[in-house]
mmCIF file of C-alpha atoms and ligand atoms in Angstrom:
data_model
loop_
_atom_site.group_PDB
_atom_site.id
_atom_site.type_symbol
_atom_site.label_atom_id
_atom_site.label_comp_id
_atom_site.label_asym_id
_atom_site.label_seq_id
_atom_site.Cartn_x
_atom_site.Cartn_y
_atom_site.Cartn_z
ATOM 1 C CA UNK A 1 0.168 0.059 0.259
ATOM 2 C CA UNK A 2 1.385 3.357 -1.139
ATOM 3 C CA UNK A 3 1.280 5.662 1.976
ATOM 4 C CA UNK A 4 1.213 8.927 -0.098
ATOM 5 C CA UNK A 5 -2.674 7.415 -1.497
ATOM 6 C CA UNK A 6 -4.023 7.905 2.382
ATOM 7 C CA UNK A 7 -4.906 12.017 2.195
ATOM 8 C CA UNK A 8 -5.852 11.186 -1.146
ATOM 9 C CA UNK A 9 -8.483 8.605 0.614
ATOM 10 C CA UNK A 10 -9.468 11.180 3.397
ATOM 11 C CA UNK A 11 -10.157 13.847 1.081
ATOM 12 C CA UNK A 12 -12.519 11.501 -1.147
ATOM 13 C CA UNK A 13 -14.524 9.788 2.014
ATOM 14 C CA UNK A 14 -14.945 13.878 3.215
ATOM 15 C CA UNK A 15 -16.842 14.470 -0.164
ATOM 16 C CA UNK A 16 -18.874 11.221 -0.132
ATOM 17 C CA UNK A 17 -19.870 12.254 3.229
ATOM 18 C CA UNK A 18 -20.910 15.637 1.533
ATOM 19 C CA UNK A 19 -22.456 14.175 -1.407
ATOM 20 C CA UNK A 20 -26.382 14.175 -1.290
ATOM 21 C CA UNK A 21 -28.568 11.362 -2.692
ATOM 22 C CA UNK A 22 -30.287 12.465 -5.347
ATOM 23 C CA UNK A 23 -34.302 11.387 -5.016
ATOM 24 C CA UNK A 24 -36.475 11.658 -8.376
ATOM 25 C CA UNK A 25 -39.886 12.248 -6.989
ATOM 26 C CA UNK A 26 -42.444 11.397 -9.442
ATOM 27 C CA UNK A 27 -45.929 12.339 -9.090
ATOM 28 C CA UNK A 28 -49.165 13.142 -10.547
ATOM 29 C CA UNK A 29 -49.815 10.453 -12.962
ATOM 30 C CA UNK A 30 -52.697 9.246 -15.426
ATOM 31 C CA UNK A 31 -55.295 8.124 -12.302
ATOM 32 C CA UNK A 32 -57.724 9.727 -11.152
ATOM 33 C CA UNK A 33 -55.486 10.119 -7.674
ATOM 34 C CA UNK A 34 -53.333 12.460 -9.534
ATOM 35 C CA UNK A 35 -53.991 15.306 -7.020
ATOM 36 C CA UNK A 36 -53.564 13.418 -4.114
ATOM 37 C CA UNK A 37 -50.225 12.416 -5.503
ATOM 38 C CA UNK A 38 -49.648 15.956 -6.115
ATOM 39 C CA UNK A 39 -50.289 16.962 -2.900
ATOM 40 C CA UNK A 40 -47.869 13.718 -1.334
ATOM 41 C CA UNK A 41 -45.417 15.085 -3.231
ATOM 42 C CA UNK A 42 -45.562 18.382 -1.628
ATOM 43 C CA UNK A 43 -45.549 17.374 1.248
ATOM 44 C CA UNK A 44 -42.713 14.966 1.081
ATOM 45 C CA UNK A 45 -40.770 17.810 -0.707
ATOM 46 C CA UNK A 46 -41.252 20.001 1.698
ATOM 47 C CA UNK A 47 -39.980 17.438 4.661
ATOM 48 C CA UNK A 48 -37.537 15.603 3.455
ATOM 49 C CA UNK A 49 -34.198 16.355 5.233
ATOM 50 C CA UNK A 50 -31.937 18.611 2.664
ATOM 51 C CA UNK A 51 -28.664 18.077 4.375
ATOM 52 C CA UNK A 52 -29.155 14.642 3.109
ATOM 53 C CA UNK A 53 -31.374 14.544 -0.195
ATOM 54 C CA UNK A 54 -31.516 16.722 -3.222
ATOM 55 C CA UNK A 55 -35.050 16.657 -4.907
ATOM 56 C CA UNK A 56 -35.409 16.240 -8.253
ATOM 57 C CA UNK A 57 -39.081 17.048 -9.523
ATOM 58 C CA UNK A 58 -40.410 14.672 -12.073
ATOM 59 C CA UNK A 59 -44.199 15.424 -12.674
ATOM 60 C CA UNK A 60 -46.357 13.299 -14.790
ATOM 61 C CA UNK A 61 -49.115 14.748 -16.716
ATOM 62 C CA UNK A 62 -52.608 12.855 -17.150
ATOM 63 C CA UNK A 63 -52.212 12.219 -20.454
ATOM 64 C CA UNK A 64 -48.779 10.142 -19.378
ATOM 65 C CA UNK A 65 -45.981 12.694 -20.207
ATOM 66 C CA UNK A 66 -42.991 13.511 -18.180
ATOM 67 C CA UNK A 67 -41.448 16.823 -17.144
ATOM 68 C CA UNK A 68 -38.805 18.042 -14.874
ATOM 69 C CA UNK A 69 -39.211 20.882 -13.091
ATOM 70 C CA UNK A 70 -38.169 23.870 -15.138
ATOM 71 C CA UNK A 71 -37.546 26.365 -11.685
ATOM 72 C CA UNK A 72 -37.829 26.052 -8.234
ATOM 73 C CA UNK A 73 -40.487 23.626 -7.635
ATOM 74 C CA UNK A 74 -43.003 25.560 -9.896
ATOM 75 C CA UNK A 75 -44.073 21.723 -11.183
ATOM 76 C CA UNK A 76 -45.657 21.603 -7.467
ATOM 77 C CA UNK A 77 -47.813 24.885 -7.345
ATOM 78 C CA UNK A 78 -50.658 24.107 -9.442
ATOM 79 C CA UNK A 79 -52.963 21.119 -8.683
ATOM 80 C CA UNK A 80 -52.357 19.244 -11.910
ATOM 81 C CA UNK A 81 -49.232 18.661 -13.415
ATOM 82 C CA UNK A 82 -50.563 20.264 -16.984
ATOM 83 C CA UNK A 83 -49.321 19.236 -20.501
ATOM 84 C CA UNK A 84 -46.385 21.578 -21.169
ATOM 85 C CA UNK A 85 -46.108 22.673 -17.417
ATOM 86 C CA UNK A 86 -42.183 21.996 -17.444
ATOM 87 C CA UNK A 87 -39.391 20.554 -19.338
ATOM 88 C CA UNK A 88 -40.339 17.655 -21.677
ATOM 89 C CA UNK A 89 -38.633 14.544 -20.610
ATOM 90 C CA UNK A 90 -37.775 11.010 -20.935
ATOM 91 C CA UNK A 91 -35.623 8.052 -19.420
ATOM 92 C CA UNK A 92 -32.560 7.485 -20.576
ATOM 93 C CA UNK A 93 -31.749 4.096 -21.753
ATOM 94 C CA UNK A 94 -30.726 1.283 -20.130
ATOM 95 C CA UNK A 95 -29.585 4.287 -17.530
ATOM 96 C CA UNK A 96 -30.773 5.645 -14.380
ATOM 97 C CA UNK A 97 -31.135 9.078 -15.828
ATOM 98 C CA UNK A 98 -33.357 11.514 -17.006
ATOM 99 C CA UNK A 99 -32.430 12.964 -20.877
ATOM 100 C CA UNK A 100 -33.866 16.263 -22.190
ATOM 101 C CA UNK A 101 -33.721 17.603 -25.726
ATOM 102 C CA UNK A 102 -32.523 21.127 -26.025
ATOM 103 C CA UNK A 103 -32.378 21.721 -29.770
ATOM 104 C CA UNK A 104 -29.227 19.403 -30.919
ATOM 105 C CA UNK A 105 -27.931 19.262 -27.101
ATOM 106 C CA UNK A 106 -29.270 16.306 -24.585
ATOM 107 C CA UNK A 107 -29.320 17.261 -21.113
ATOM 108 C CA UNK A 108 -28.583 14.388 -18.687
ATOM 109 C CA UNK A 109 -29.792 14.637 -15.179
ATOM 110 C CA UNK A 110 -28.523 11.940 -13.273
ATOM 111 C CA UNK A 111 -30.048 10.126 -9.675
ATOM 112 C CA UNK A 112 -29.479 7.595 -7.187
ATOM 113 C CA UNK A 113 -33.073 6.573 -6.057
ATOM 114 C CA UNK A 114 -36.756 7.299 -7.501
ATOM 115 C CA UNK A 115 -39.521 7.562 -5.115
ATOM 116 C CA UNK A 116 -42.817 6.752 -7.725
ATOM 117 C CA UNK A 117 -45.389 8.612 -5.193
ATOM 118 C CA UNK A 118 -47.806 7.427 -8.078
ATOM 119 C CA UNK A 119 -51.251 5.548 -7.543
ATOM 120 C CA UNK A 120 -53.692 3.564 -9.200
ATOM 121 C CA UNK A 121 -52.913 2.306 -12.737
ATOM 122 C CA UNK A 122 -50.164 3.157 -14.289
ATOM 123 C CA UNK A 123 -48.417 4.080 -11.289
ATOM 124 C CA UNK A 124 -49.014 1.570 -8.878
ATOM 125 C CA UNK A 125 -49.617 -1.248 -10.981
ATOM 126 C CA UNK A 126 -46.149 -2.128 -11.733
ATOM 127 C CA UNK A 127 -45.948 -0.488 -15.471
ATOM 128 C CA UNK A 128 -43.909 2.600 -13.851
ATOM 129 C CA UNK A 129 -41.765 0.178 -11.825
ATOM 130 C CA UNK A 130 -41.087 -2.176 -15.111
ATOM 131 C CA UNK A 131 -39.841 1.202 -16.742
ATOM 132 C CA UNK A 132 -37.487 2.065 -13.651
ATOM 133 C CA UNK A 133 -35.894 -1.721 -13.670
ATOM 134 C CA UNK A 134 -35.382 -1.385 -17.547
ATOM 135 C CA UNK A 135 -33.315 1.176 -16.384
ATOM 136 C CA UNK A 136 -31.519 -0.094 -13.172
ATOM 137 C CA UNK A 137 -32.830 2.455 -10.826
ATOM 138 C CA UNK A 138 -32.920 1.856 -7.151
ATOM 139 C CA UNK A 139 -37.076 2.964 -6.608
ATOM 140 C CA UNK A 140 -39.069 3.088 -3.327
ATOM 141 C CA UNK A 141 -41.487 0.357 -2.694
ATOM 142 C CA UNK A 142 -43.361 -2.757 -4.278
ATOM 143 C CA UNK A 143 -41.422 -4.094 -7.559
ATOM 144 C CA UNK A 144 -43.311 -5.109 -10.982
ATOM 145 C CA UNK A 145 -44.817 -8.698 -9.687
ATOM 146 C CA UNK A 146 -46.296 -7.028 -6.286
ATOM 147 C CA UNK A 147 -47.371 -4.068 -7.251
ATOM 148 C CA UNK A 148 -49.253 -5.887 -10.433
ATOM 149 C CA UNK A 149 -51.003 -8.379 -8.102
ATOM 150 C CA UNK A 150 -51.869 -5.568 -5.382
ATOM 151 C CA UNK A 151 -53.333 -3.562 -8.102
ATOM 152 C CA UNK A 152 -55.970 -6.625 -9.474
ATOM 153 C CA UNK A 153 -58.411 -7.599 -6.890
ATOM 154 C CA UNK A 154 -58.759 -10.997 -8.499
ATOM 155 C CA UNK A 155 -54.960 -11.714 -8.478
ATOM 156 C CA UNK A 156 -54.508 -10.799 -5.140
ATOM 157 C CA UNK A 157 -57.377 -12.207 -3.974
ATOM 158 C CA UNK A 158 -56.288 -15.527 -5.283
ATOM 159 C CA UNK A 159 -52.512 -15.282 -3.658
ATOM 160 C CA UNK A 160 -54.399 -14.231 -0.305
ATOM 161 C CA UNK A 161 -56.491 -17.272 -0.309
ATOM 162 C CA UNK A 162 -53.078 -19.308 -1.147
ATOM 163 C CA UNK A 163 -51.778 -17.540 2.063
ATOM 164 C CA UNK A 164 -54.810 -18.723 4.009
ATOM 165 C CA UNK A 165 -55.852 -15.195 4.574
ATOM 166 C CA UNK A 166 -59.430 -14.923 5.546
ATOM 167 C CA UNK A 167 -61.283 -13.245 2.937
ATOM 168 C CA UNK A 168 -64.957 -12.693 1.912
ATOM 169 C CA UNK A 169 -66.941 -14.963 -0.287
ATOM 170 C CA UNK A 170 -66.557 -13.270 -3.813
ATOM 171 C CA UNK A 171 -67.051 -14.101 -7.604
ATOM 172 C CA UNK A 172 -64.968 -12.770 -10.731
ATOM 173 C CA UNK A 173 -66.735 -12.305 -13.919
ATOM 174 C CA UNK A 174 -65.163 -10.641 -17.494
ATOM 175 C CA UNK A 175 -67.388 -8.206 -19.145
ATOM 176 C CA UNK A 176 -67.291 -10.377 -22.466
ATOM 177 C CA UNK A 177 -68.958 -13.110 -20.361
ATOM 178 C CA UNK A 178 -71.160 -10.583 -18.978
ATOM 179 C CA UNK A 179 -72.412 -8.965 -22.193
ATOM 180 C CA UNK A 180 -72.834 -12.551 -23.763
ATOM 181 C CA UNK A 181 -75.290 -13.902 -21.264
ATOM 182 C CA UNK A 182 -76.518 -11.491 -18.375
ATOM 183 C CA UNK A 183 -79.303 -13.526 -17.175
ATOM 184 C CA UNK A 184 -77.165 -16.774 -17.109
ATOM 185 C CA UNK A 185 -74.813 -14.597 -14.939
ATOM 186 C CA UNK A 186 -77.053 -12.783 -12.798
ATOM 187 C CA UNK A 187 -78.374 -16.418 -11.671
ATOM 188 C CA UNK A 188 -75.192 -18.084 -11.205
ATOM 189 C CA UNK A 189 -74.425 -14.843 -8.954
ATOM 190 C CA UNK A 190 -77.433 -15.178 -7.127
ATOM 191 C CA UNK A 191 -77.360 -18.997 -6.534
ATOM 192 C CA UNK A 192 -73.546 -18.366 -5.325
ATOM 193 C CA UNK A 193 -73.858 -15.407 -3.173
ATOM 194 C CA UNK A 194 -76.403 -13.561 -0.659
ATOM 195 C CA UNK A 195 -77.213 -9.906 -1.159
ATOM 196 C CA UNK A 196 -76.461 -7.710 0.236
ATOM 197 C CA UNK A 197 -73.204 -7.562 -2.123
ATOM 198 C CA UNK A 198 -70.404 -5.143 -3.592
ATOM 199 C CA UNK A 199 -69.828 -4.797 -7.275
ATOM 200 C CA UNK A 200 -66.285 -3.640 -8.045
ATOM 201 C CA UNK A 201 -63.829 -3.068 -11.063
ATOM 202 C CA UNK A 202 -60.894 -5.210 -10.816
ATOM 203 C CA UNK A 203 -58.680 -3.050 -11.575
ATOM 204 C CA UNK A 204 -59.130 0.548 -9.926
ATOM 205 C CA UNK A 205 -59.050 1.844 -6.880
ATOM 206 C CA UNK A 206 -60.569 4.674 -5.106
ATOM 207 C CA UNK A 207 -63.693 3.688 -4.940
ATOM 208 C CA UNK A 208 -64.262 4.260 -8.540
ATOM 209 C CA UNK A 209 -67.419 1.909 -10.133
ATOM 210 C CA UNK A 210 -67.882 0.478 -6.867
ATOM 211 C CA UNK A 211 -71.419 -0.288 -5.881
ATOM 212 C CA UNK A 212 -73.008 -1.616 -3.016
ATOM 213 C CA UNK A 213 -76.437 -3.665 -4.406
ATOM 214 C CA UNK A 214 -79.079 -4.616 -2.069
ATOM 215 C CA UNK A 215 -81.109 -6.779 -4.635
ATOM 216 C CA UNK A 216 -81.363 -8.180 -8.284
ATOM 217 C CA UNK A 217 -82.680 -5.106 -9.504
ATOM 218 C CA UNK A 218 -79.853 -2.805 -8.915
ATOM 219 C CA UNK A 219 -76.936 -6.021 -10.012
ATOM 220 C CA UNK A 220 -77.890 -5.027 -13.438
ATOM 221 C CA UNK A 221 -76.581 -1.001 -13.377
ATOM 222 C CA UNK A 222 -73.906 -2.040 -10.520
ATOM 223 C CA UNK A 223 -72.568 -4.543 -13.222
ATOM 224 C CA UNK A 224 -72.664 -2.528 -16.415
ATOM 225 C CA UNK A 225 -71.213 0.408 -14.083
ATOM 226 C CA UNK A 226 -67.968 -1.129 -13.310
ATOM 227 C CA UNK A 227 -68.091 -3.016 -16.952
ATOM 228 C CA UNK A 228 -67.591 0.670 -17.927
ATOM 229 C CA UNK A 229 -64.102 0.627 -15.889
ATOM 230 C CA UNK A 230 -62.624 -2.780 -16.559
ATOM 231 C CA UNK A 231 -62.488 -5.906 -18.415
ATOM 232 C CA UNK A 232 -63.080 -8.027 -15.028
ATOM 233 C CA UNK A 233 -65.931 -7.524 -12.451
ATOM 234 C CA UNK A 234 -65.550 -8.570 -9.015
ATOM 235 C CA UNK A 235 -68.496 -9.087 -7.101
ATOM 236 C CA UNK A 236 -68.631 -10.084 -3.236
ATOM 237 C CA UNK A 237 -70.014 -10.625 -0.201
ATOM 238 C CA UNK A 238 -71.065 -7.607 1.823
ATOM 239 C CA UNK A 239 -69.655 -7.368 5.660
ATOM 240 C CA UNK A 240 -72.394 -5.502 6.911
ATOM 241 C CA UNK A 241 -72.116 -3.064 9.651
ATOM 242 C CA UNK A 242 -67.943 -3.714 9.301
ATOM 243 C CA UNK A 243 -65.713 -1.661 11.121
ATOM 244 C CA UNK A 244 -63.154 -0.420 8.347
ATOM 245 C CA UNK A 245 -59.515 -0.989 9.716
ATOM 246 C CA UNK A 246 -56.066 -0.419 8.183
ATOM 247 C CA UNK A 247 -52.841 -1.395 9.209
ATOM 248 C CA UNK A 248 -49.514 0.157 7.482
ATOM 249 C CA UNK A 249 -46.895 -2.333 6.646
ATOM 250 C CA UNK A 250 -42.844 -0.617 6.523
ATOM 251 C CA UNK A 251 -39.741 -3.040 5.384
ATOM 252 C CA UNK A 252 -38.618 -5.373 2.707
ATOM 253 C CA UNK A 253 -37.549 -9.062 4.111
ATOM 254 C CA UNK A 254 -38.790 -8.830 7.540
ATOM 255 C CA UNK A 255 -41.312 -5.937 7.722
ATOM 256 C CA UNK A 256 -43.078 -4.497 10.530
ATOM 257 C CA UNK A 257 -46.698 -3.628 11.276
ATOM 258 C CA UNK A 258 -47.834 -0.455 12.649
ATOM 259 C CA UNK A 259 -50.525 0.316 15.025
ATOM 260 C CA UNK A 260 -54.148 0.112 13.552
ATOM 261 C CA UNK A 261 -56.250 2.754 12.248
ATOM 262 C CA UNK A 262 -59.941 2.960 11.901
ATOM 263 C CA UNK A 263 -62.050 5.037 9.024
ATOM 264 C CA UNK A 264 -65.283 6.211 9.925
ATOM 265 C CA UNK A 265 -66.807 6.667 6.521
ATOM 266 C CA UNK A 266 -69.609 8.704 7.592
ATOM 267 C CA UNK A 267 -71.802 7.324 4.402
ATOM 268 C CA UNK A 268 -72.929 3.915 3.452
ATOM 269 C CA UNK A 269 -69.505 2.640 2.480
ATOM 270 C CA UNK A 270 -65.945 4.535 1.934
ATOM 271 C CA UNK A 271 -66.943 5.949 -1.708
ATOM 272 C CA UNK A 272 -65.406 8.131 -3.973
ATOM 273 C CA UNK A 273 -67.153 11.296 -2.138
ATOM 274 C CA UNK A 274 -66.342 10.288 1.067
ATOM 275 C CA UNK A 275 -62.470 9.789 0.109
ATOM 276 C CA UNK A 276 -61.928 12.985 -1.680
ATOM 277 C CA UNK A 277 -64.378 15.074 -2.061
ATOM 278 C CA UNK A 278 -66.739 16.056 1.399
ATOM 279 C CA UNK A 279 -64.440 15.520 4.927
ATOM 280 C CA UNK A 280 -67.169 13.272 6.504
ATOM 281 C CA UNK A 281 -65.212 10.579 6.864
ATOM 282 C CA UNK A 282 -63.100 10.416 9.931
ATOM 283 C CA UNK A 283 -59.432 8.845 10.899
ATOM 284 C CA UNK A 284 -59.153 7.394 14.287
ATOM 285 C CA UNK A 285 -55.395 6.353 15.343
ATOM 286 C CA UNK A 286 -55.305 3.875 16.829
ATOM 287 C CA UNK A 287 -58.552 2.173 17.034
ATOM 288 C CA UNK A 288 -59.986 1.147 19.687
ATOM 289 C CA UNK A 289 -59.322 -2.816 19.589
ATOM 290 C CA UNK A 290 -59.238 -5.897 21.822
ATOM 291 C CA UNK A 291 -55.760 -6.991 21.801
ATOM 292 C CA UNK A 292 -56.164 -10.098 20.228
ATOM 293 C CA UNK A 293 -57.764 -8.532 17.193
ATOM 294 C CA UNK A 294 -55.215 -6.176 16.868
ATOM 295 C CA UNK A 295 -52.624 -8.838 16.948
ATOM 296 C CA UNK A 296 -54.713 -11.129 14.393
ATOM 297 C CA UNK A 297 -54.755 -7.898 12.084
ATOM 298 C CA UNK A 298 -51.111 -6.937 12.582
ATOM 299 C CA UNK A 299 -50.270 -10.726 11.687
ATOM 300 C CA UNK A 300 -52.400 -10.732 8.750
ATOM 301 C CA UNK A 301 -51.344 -7.578 7.171
ATOM 302 C CA UNK A 302 -47.407 -8.969 7.631
ATOM 303 C CA UNK A 303 -48.749 -12.140 5.783
ATOM 304 C CA UNK A 304 -50.588 -10.484 3.008
ATOM 305 C CA UNK A 305 -47.299 -8.217 2.417
ATOM 306 C CA UNK A 306 -45.170 -11.015 2.151
ATOM 307 C CA UNK A 307 -47.914 -13.062 0.072
ATOM 308 C CA UNK A 308 -47.695 -10.519 -2.745
ATOM 309 C CA UNK A 309 -43.929 -10.029 -2.336
ATOM 310 C CA UNK A 310 -44.220 -6.391 -1.056
ATOM 311 C CA UNK A 311 -41.159 -4.590 -0.471
ATOM 312 C CA UNK A 312 -40.908 -0.915 1.089
ATOM 313 C CA UNK A 313 -44.270 0.099 2.095
ATOM 314 C CA UNK A 314 -47.867 -1.489 1.658
ATOM 315 C CA UNK A 315 -51.610 -0.483 3.784
ATOM 316 C CA UNK A 316 -53.436 -3.357 4.325
ATOM 317 C CA UNK A 317 -57.094 -2.690 4.306
ATOM 318 C CA UNK A 318 -59.568 -4.857 6.817
ATOM 319 C CA UNK A 319 -62.870 -5.187 7.128
ATOM 320 C CA UNK A 320 -63.960 -6.042 10.642
ATOM 321 C CA UNK A 321 -67.272 -8.028 11.390
ATOM 322 C CA UNK A 322 -69.715 -6.787 14.412
ATOM 323 C CA UNK A 323 -68.605 -10.416 15.621
ATOM 324 C CA UNK A 324 -65.082 -9.441 15.983
ATOM 325 C CA UNK A 325 -63.574 -11.335 12.666
ATOM 326 C CA UNK A 326 -61.090 -9.508 10.511
ATOM 327 C CA UNK A 327 -61.752 -9.957 6.701
ATOM 328 C CA UNK A 328 -58.669 -9.248 4.191
ATOM 329 C CA UNK A 329 -60.142 -6.584 2.100
ATOM 330 C CA UNK A 330 -56.778 -4.920 0.169
ATOM 331 C CA UNK A 331 -53.292 -3.954 -0.344
ATOM 332 C CA UNK A 332 -52.054 -0.848 -1.659
ATOM 333 C CA UNK A 333 -48.628 -0.634 -2.588
ATOM 334 C CA UNK A 334 -48.196 2.692 -2.697
ATOM 335 C CA UNK A 335 -50.708 4.294 -0.276
ATOM 336 C CA UNK A 336 -51.681 8.205 0.165
ATOM 337 C CA UNK A 337 -48.589 9.988 1.514
ATOM 338 C CA UNK A 338 -49.742 13.148 2.773
ATOM 339 C CA UNK A 339 -48.755 13.888 6.652
ATOM 340 C CA UNK A 340 -52.370 13.530 7.432
ATOM 341 C CA UNK A 341 -53.142 10.021 5.202
ATOM 342 C CA UNK A 342 -52.973 6.986 6.669
ATOM 343 C CA UNK A 343 -50.083 5.533 6.319
ATOM 344 C CA UNK A 344 -47.648 8.241 7.767
ATOM 345 C CA UNK A 345 -50.328 8.349 10.360
ATOM 346 C CA UNK A 346 -50.381 5.345 11.549
ATOM 347 C CA UNK A 347 -45.982 5.335 11.599
ATOM 348 C CA UNK A 348 -46.126 8.307 13.523
ATOM 349 C CA UNK A 349 -48.487 6.711 15.970
ATOM 350 C CA UNK A 350 -45.952 3.725 16.037
ATOM 351 C CA UNK A 351 -43.187 6.303 16.143
ATOM 352 C CA UNK A 352 -41.798 7.652 13.538
ATOM 353 C CA UNK A 353 -42.032 10.774 12.356
ATOM 354 C CA UNK A 354 -42.636 11.813 8.779
ATOM 355 C CA UNK A 355 -39.177 12.973 7.303
ATOM 356 C CA UNK A 356 -37.746 9.425 9.273
ATOM 357 C CA UNK A 357 -40.273 7.432 7.321
ATOM 358 C CA UNK A 358 -39.001 9.285 4.200
ATOM 359 C CA UNK A 359 -35.501 8.091 5.260
ATOM 360 C CA UNK A 360 -36.558 5.046 6.269
ATOM 361 C CA UNK A 361 -38.250 4.299 2.572
ATOM 362 C CA UNK A 362 -35.546 5.559 0.300
ATOM 363 C CA UNK A 363 -33.136 3.368 2.652
ATOM 364 C CA UNK A 364 -35.369 0.671 2.181
ATOM 365 C CA UNK A 365 -35.317 1.245 -1.860
ATOM 366 C CA UNK A 366 -31.441 1.203 -1.948
ATOM 367 C CA UNK A 367 -31.022 -2.001 -0.363
ATOM 368 C CA UNK A 368 -33.376 -3.993 -2.233
ATOM 369 C CA UNK A 369 -31.786 -2.402 -5.123
ATOM 370 C CA UNK A 370 -28.519 -4.012 -4.227
ATOM 371 C CA UNK A 371 -29.664 -7.118 -2.846
ATOM 372 C CA UNK A 372 -31.704 -7.848 -6.407
ATOM 373 C CA UNK A 373 -28.900 -6.962 -8.443
ATOM 374 C CA UNK A 374 -26.914 -10.414 -8.146
ATOM 375 C CA UNK A 375 -30.165 -11.800 -9.902
ATOM 376 C CA UNK A 376 -30.479 -9.758 -12.656
ATOM 377 C CA UNK A 377 -29.143 -10.439 -15.916
ATOM 378 C CA UNK A 378 -25.759 -9.248 -17.598
ATOM 379 C CA UNK A 379 -24.877 -7.013 -14.430
HETATM 380 N N1 LIG B 1 -67.161 -6.828 0.773
HETATM 381 C C1 LIG B 1 -67.483 -5.432 1.474
HETATM 382 N N2 LIG B 1 -68.364 -5.049 2.584
HETATM 383 C C2 LIG B 1 -68.631 -3.590 3.202
HETATM 384 N N3 LIG B 1 -67.882 -3.160 2.597
HETATM 385 C C3 LIG B 1 -67.387 -3.315 1.528
HETATM 386 C C4 LIG B 1 -66.955 -4.760 0.972
HETATM 387 N N4 LIG B 1 -65.969 -4.335 -0.120
HETATM 388 C C5 LIG B 1 -65.855 -2.662 -0.107
HETATM 389 N N5 LIG B 1 -66.485 -2.187 1.183
HETATM 390 C C6 LIG B 1 -66.669 -0.885 1.120
HETATM 391 O O1 LIG B 1 -65.985 -0.011 -0.291
HETATM 392 C C7 LIG B 1 -65.183 0.588 0.056
HETATM 393 C C8 LIG B 1 -64.282 0.600 -1.262
HETATM 394 O O2 LIG B 1 -63.659 -0.974 -1.208
HETATM 395 P P1 LIG B 1 -62.553 -1.500 -2.089
HETATM 396 O O3 LIG B 1 -62.231 -2.817 -1.814
HETATM 397 O O4 LIG B 1 -61.158 -1.263 -0.921
HETATM 398 O O5 LIG B 1 -61.739 -0.618 -3.327
HETATM 399 P P2 LIG B 1 -60.689 0.253 -3.756
HETATM 400 O O6 LIG B 1 -60.023 -0.395 -3.900
HETATM 401 O O7 LIG B 1 -61.493 1.384 -4.733
HETATM 402 O O8 LIG B 1 -60.361 1.515 -2.367
HETATM 403 C C9 LIG B 1 -64.274 -0.228 1.242
HETATM 404 O O9 LIG B 1 -63.445 1.090 1.836
HETATM 405 C C10 LIG B 1 -65.660 -0.392 2.107
HETATM 406 O O10 LIG B 1 -66.211 0.627 2.282
HETATM 407 MG MG1 LIG B 2 -59.852 0.580 -0.468
#
């Protein structure tokens, strides 16, 4: 070893200490939760530890175009990422970088990790995650398969069933089949499940296209409504007078479960209006529950997260029947992330403040990227 290299190494480690982690915060997106995503992104931008991280703002418009912030957080100033609101940008080929074309010049923006703070279809369903995999980027949250399975209620139900997790009874009907034989399908539904029922599009979220159905007459309308949003519809037994409970999961290989929160929708169910428009719904953290119910729900939340092969974060939602039985309803792999959203609130109540939660998620993203590298091709 040459002694003269020592001062050099020291100098280098000093610069390493100072080098900030460059986080590409992706927000907006093509789903109905575009505006929620913008609000979540503002919160992350305002709370992230700027002594450790440098944020690059990447907005995705409703039409799917990507924009880089052209000034100081101007992309976050509007409720929506509009087309033309920043510098058009695209992901580099095979490398974790963003590329903008400025006449004949090519500008490259590099980043160390992506926080895809996008909800719903084309954000939380594996599509963006797949793009990020292709450029070998580290990113916060679930991978391609877990995101896709988490978004598809039919696939997640199959995986949860395989893991032995308690769920309501359900059927899945394809739109083509429904349109070909409405009477036959109606009698099949009615001979298999008992009213009241819930009818949902399989791949959506935000309660869009979901109806509660009390009788044969309204079943048809509900099926048509859901069929307007998806090629698959799910029909399931209603858990009547259910309490809606949510548990947050954080981690990769050995995830932890938070305390449990409760939502009081203030309507017949937690529909789109109660979620986003009026403020009748109430979030109670922590929920008042018997010890064994808490344990049951936390164990199921971790099992559900593991079953879909989740990573980073997930919010697992339950319906608790009046007799005390908890049914697993769904997992959200990129839950709402404003400081008043359930996911951060559950961690705050479990001892992790919002900025520390962001830190931990970035750390988990980098760890997972490291761990999965050796299984990838040509790396
Ligand atoms: N089987 C059910 N029993 C009782 N309520 C339900 C049932 N399924 C859905 N709901 C109600 O509908 C809401 C939305 O359903 P959910 O499956 O969570 O769809 P989304 O993915 O759109 O959030 C739930 O939060 C709950 O209020
Ligand atoms: Mg839900």
